[in-house]
Tab-separated table of C-alpha atoms in Angstrom:
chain	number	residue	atom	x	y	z
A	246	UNK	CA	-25.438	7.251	7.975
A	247	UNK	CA	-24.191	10.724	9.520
A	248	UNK	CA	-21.292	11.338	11.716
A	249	UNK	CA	-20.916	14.178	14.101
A	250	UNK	CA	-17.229	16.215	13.581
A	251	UNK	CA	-15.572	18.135	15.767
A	252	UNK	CA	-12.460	20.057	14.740
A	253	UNK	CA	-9.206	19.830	16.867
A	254	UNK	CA	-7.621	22.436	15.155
A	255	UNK	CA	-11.063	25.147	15.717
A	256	UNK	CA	-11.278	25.583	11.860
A	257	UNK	CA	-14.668	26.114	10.400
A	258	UNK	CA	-16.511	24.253	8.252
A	259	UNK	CA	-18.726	24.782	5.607
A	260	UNK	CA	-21.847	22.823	3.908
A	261	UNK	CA	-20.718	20.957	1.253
A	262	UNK	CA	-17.349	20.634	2.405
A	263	UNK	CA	-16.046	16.683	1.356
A	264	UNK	CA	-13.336	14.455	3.754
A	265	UNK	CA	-11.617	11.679	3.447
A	266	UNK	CA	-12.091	9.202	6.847
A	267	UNK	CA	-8.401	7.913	7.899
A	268	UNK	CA	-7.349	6.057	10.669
A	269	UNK	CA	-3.995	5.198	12.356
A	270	UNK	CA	-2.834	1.227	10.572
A	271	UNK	CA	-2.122	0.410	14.027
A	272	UNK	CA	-2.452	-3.556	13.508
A	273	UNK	CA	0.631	-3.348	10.937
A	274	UNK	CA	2.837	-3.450	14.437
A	275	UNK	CA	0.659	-6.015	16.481
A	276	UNK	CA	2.015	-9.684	14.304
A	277	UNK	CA	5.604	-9.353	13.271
A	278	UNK	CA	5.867	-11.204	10.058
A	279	UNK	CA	9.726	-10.945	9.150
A	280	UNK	CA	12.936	-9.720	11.183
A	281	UNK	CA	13.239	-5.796	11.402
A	282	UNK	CA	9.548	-5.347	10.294
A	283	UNK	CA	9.181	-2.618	12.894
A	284	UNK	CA	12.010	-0.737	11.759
A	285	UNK	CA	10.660	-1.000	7.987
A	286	UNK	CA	7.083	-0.250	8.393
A	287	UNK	CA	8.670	3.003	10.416
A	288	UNK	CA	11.071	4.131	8.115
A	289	UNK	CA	8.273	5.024	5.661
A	290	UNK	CA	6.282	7.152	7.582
A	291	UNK	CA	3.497	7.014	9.689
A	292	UNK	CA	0.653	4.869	8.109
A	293	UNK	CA	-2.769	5.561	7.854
A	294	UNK	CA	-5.685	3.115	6.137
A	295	UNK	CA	-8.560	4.661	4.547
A	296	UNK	CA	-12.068	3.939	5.935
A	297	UNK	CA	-14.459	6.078	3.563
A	298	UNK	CA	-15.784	9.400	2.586
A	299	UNK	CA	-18.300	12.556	3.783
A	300	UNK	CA	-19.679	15.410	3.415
A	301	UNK	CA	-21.173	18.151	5.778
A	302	UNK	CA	-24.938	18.743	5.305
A	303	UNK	CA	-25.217	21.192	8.062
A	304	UNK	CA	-22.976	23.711	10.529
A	305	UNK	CA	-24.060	23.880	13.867
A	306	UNK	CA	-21.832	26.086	16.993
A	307	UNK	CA	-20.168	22.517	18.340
A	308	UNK	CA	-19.057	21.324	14.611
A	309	UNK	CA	-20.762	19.316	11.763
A	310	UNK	CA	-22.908	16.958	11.130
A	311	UNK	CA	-21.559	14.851	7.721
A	312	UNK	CA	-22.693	12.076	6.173
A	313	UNK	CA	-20.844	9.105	4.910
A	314	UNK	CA	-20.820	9.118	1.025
A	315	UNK	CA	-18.670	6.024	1.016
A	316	UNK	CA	-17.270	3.880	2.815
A	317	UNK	CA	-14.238	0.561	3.026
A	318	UNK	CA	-14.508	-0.150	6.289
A	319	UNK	CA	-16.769	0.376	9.434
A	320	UNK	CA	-16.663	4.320	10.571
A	321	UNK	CA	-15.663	4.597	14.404
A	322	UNK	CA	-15.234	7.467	17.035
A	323	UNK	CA	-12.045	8.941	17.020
A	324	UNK	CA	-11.440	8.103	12.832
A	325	UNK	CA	-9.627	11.443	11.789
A	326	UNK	CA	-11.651	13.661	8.535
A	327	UNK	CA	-9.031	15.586	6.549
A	328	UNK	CA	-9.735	17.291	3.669
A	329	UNK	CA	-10.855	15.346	0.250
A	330	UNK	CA	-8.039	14.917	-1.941
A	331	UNK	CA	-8.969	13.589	-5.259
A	332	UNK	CA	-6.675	10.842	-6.668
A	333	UNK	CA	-7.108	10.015	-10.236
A	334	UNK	CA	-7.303	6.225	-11.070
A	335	UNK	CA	-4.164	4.701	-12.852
A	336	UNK	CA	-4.029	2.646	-15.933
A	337	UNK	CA	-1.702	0.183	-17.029
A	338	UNK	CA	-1.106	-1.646	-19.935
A	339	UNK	CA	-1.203	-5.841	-19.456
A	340	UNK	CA	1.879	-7.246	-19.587
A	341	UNK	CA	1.994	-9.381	-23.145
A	342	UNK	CA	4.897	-11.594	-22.630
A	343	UNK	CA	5.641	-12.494	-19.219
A	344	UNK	CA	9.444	-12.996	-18.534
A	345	UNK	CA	9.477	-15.341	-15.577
A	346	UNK	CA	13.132	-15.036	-15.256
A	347	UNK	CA	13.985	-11.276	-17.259
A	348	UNK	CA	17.918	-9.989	-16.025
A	349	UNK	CA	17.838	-6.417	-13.695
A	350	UNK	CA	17.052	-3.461	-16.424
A	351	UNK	CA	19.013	-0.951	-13.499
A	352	UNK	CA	15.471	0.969	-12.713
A	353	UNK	CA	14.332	1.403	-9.402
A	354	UNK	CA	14.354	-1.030	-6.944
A	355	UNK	CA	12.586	-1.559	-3.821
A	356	UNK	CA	10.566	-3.528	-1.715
A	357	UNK	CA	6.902	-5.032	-0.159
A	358	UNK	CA	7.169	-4.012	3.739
A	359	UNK	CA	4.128	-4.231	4.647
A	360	UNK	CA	0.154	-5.827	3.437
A	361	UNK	CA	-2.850	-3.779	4.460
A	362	UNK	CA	-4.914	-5.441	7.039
A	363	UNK	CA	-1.450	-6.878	8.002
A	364	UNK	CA	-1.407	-9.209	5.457
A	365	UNK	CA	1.559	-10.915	4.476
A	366	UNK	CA	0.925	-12.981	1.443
A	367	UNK	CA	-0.730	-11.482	-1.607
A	368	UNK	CA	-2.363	-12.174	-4.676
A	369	UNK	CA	-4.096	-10.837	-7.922
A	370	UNK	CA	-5.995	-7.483	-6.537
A	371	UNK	CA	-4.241	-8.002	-2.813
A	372	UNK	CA	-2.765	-4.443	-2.011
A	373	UNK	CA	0.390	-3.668	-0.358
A	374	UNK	CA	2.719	-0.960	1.673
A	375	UNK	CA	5.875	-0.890	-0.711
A	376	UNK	CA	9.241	1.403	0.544
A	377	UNK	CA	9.415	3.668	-2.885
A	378	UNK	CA	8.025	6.970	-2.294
A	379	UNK	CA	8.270	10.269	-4.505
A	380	UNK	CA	10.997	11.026	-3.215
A	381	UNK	CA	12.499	8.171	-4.969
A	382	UNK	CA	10.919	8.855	-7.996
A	383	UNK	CA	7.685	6.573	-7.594
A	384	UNK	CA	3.899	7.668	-9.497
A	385	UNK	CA	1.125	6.353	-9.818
A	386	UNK	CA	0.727	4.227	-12.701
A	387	UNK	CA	4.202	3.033	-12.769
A	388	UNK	CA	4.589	-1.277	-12.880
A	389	UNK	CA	7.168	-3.004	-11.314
A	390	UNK	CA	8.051	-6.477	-11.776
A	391	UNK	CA	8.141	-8.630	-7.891
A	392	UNK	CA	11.196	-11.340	-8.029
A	393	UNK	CA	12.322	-14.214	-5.600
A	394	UNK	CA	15.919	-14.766	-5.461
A	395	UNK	CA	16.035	-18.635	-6.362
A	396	UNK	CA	18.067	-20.487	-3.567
A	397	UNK	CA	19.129	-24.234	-3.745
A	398	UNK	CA	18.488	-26.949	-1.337
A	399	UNK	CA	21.813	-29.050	-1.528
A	400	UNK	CA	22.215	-31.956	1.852
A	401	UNK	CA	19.365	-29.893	3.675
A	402	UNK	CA	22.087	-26.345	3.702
A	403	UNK	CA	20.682	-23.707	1.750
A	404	UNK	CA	23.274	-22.548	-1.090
A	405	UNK	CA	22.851	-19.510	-2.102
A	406	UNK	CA	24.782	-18.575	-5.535
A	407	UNK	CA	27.047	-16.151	-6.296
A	408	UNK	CA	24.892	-14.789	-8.809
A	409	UNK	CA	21.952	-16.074	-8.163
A	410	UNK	CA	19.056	-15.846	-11.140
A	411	UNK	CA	15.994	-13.833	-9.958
A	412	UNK	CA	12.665	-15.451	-10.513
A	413	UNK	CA	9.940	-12.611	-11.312
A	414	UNK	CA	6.820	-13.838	-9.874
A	415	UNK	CA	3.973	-11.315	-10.594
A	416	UNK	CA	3.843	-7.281	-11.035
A	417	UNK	CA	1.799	-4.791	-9.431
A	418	UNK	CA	0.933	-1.334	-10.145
A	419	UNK	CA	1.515	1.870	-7.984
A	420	UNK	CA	-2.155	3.933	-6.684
A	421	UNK	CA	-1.117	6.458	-4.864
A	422	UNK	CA	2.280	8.016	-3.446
A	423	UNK	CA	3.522	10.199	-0.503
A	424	UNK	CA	7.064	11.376	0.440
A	425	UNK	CA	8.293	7.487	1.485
A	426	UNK	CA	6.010	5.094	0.592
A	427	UNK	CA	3.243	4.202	-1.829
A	428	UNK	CA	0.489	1.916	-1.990
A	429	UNK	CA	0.067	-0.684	-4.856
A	430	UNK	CA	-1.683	-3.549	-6.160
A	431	UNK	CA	-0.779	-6.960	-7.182
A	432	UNK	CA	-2.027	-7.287	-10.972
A	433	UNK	CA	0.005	-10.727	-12.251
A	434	UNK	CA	0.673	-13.469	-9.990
A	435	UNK	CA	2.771	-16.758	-11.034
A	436	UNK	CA	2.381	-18.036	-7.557
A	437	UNK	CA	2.601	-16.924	-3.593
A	438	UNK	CA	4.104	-13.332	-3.195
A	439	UNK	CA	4.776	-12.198	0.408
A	440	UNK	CA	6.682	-9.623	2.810
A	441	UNK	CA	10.146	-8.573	1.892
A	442	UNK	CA	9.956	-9.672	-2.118
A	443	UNK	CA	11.872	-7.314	-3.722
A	444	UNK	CA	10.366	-5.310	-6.757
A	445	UNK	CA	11.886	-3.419	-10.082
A	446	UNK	CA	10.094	-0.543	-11.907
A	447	UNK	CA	9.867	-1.618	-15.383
């Protein structure tokens, strides 16, 4: 299909010229899923989900016309086209021996705040908003392990112990970064994983 663009900022464009489709993640602030999510999701940033690619096939006086190359979602009036960044695609290496309950190694720690789509459990290939950015030192690449802390049922009161053992539950695997935040992707799950598990680089 082809899209008609029109830039805001009165820049030219030129045939050829390739851009990433973005749009505001507005439904990430419609269902509140945990205490504070607001705050969270805000603190990293303002989010954006990617809908596809184009490129322009022809100039005319009024803008562009571009056509859609690829595309993740349906394209709508009022989607913003910035320019084409490439991202190279990660690797990882398969964890051999999974350590359901391995002690903290001191690395970097953080957390899932937020599921695209709003989603707040994940699985194998389910992709998440995590609060590790470059500023903190995250890539793309990098694995961290996702842990529980285990809590006992004792008379129907919740005991929660002193040192409490962490139960690692799956990894996933960082795509791509900005200043605050990063977006990854669950690659081991032992069971459910959802909003506010906390995560360690390994």
């Amino acid at each position: 299909d082809f899209v008609f663009l029109r830039s805001r900022s009165g820049g030219g464009y030129a045939v050829g010229n390739e851009f990433s489709l973005v749009r505001s993640a507005k439904e990430l602030m419609r269902v509140r899923w945990y205490d504070g999510q607001g705050g969270s999701v805000r603190s990293l940033g303002k989010l954006y989900e990617d809908v596809g690619k184009l490129k322009v096939t022809n100039v005319t006086p009024f803008g562009a016309i571009a056509q859609v190359t690829f595309a993740c979602a349906p394209v709508m009036i009022g989607d913003l086209a910035i320019p084409l960044r490439a991202r190279a695609v990660p690797t990882f290496t398969p964890t051999a021996q999974f350590d359901r309950f391995a002690p903290p190694n001191n690395k970097l720690l953080g957390s899932i705040t937020a599921g695209v789509d709003n989603a707040a459990y994940f699985g194998v290939g389910s992709m998440a908003y995590i609060s590790l950015g470059s500023s903190d030192g995250a890539a793309p690449g990098q694995k961290y392990r996702i842990f529980h802390i285990i809590r006992e049922t004792i008379g129907g009161a919740i005991i929660v112990p002193p040192e409490p053992p962490r139960e690692i539950i799956g990894e996933l695997v960082i795509l791509t970064t900005e200043e605050k935040s990063s977006v990854a992707m669950v690659v081991n799950s032992k069971r459910e994983i959802s909003l506010g598990d906390g995560l360690e680089q390994e």
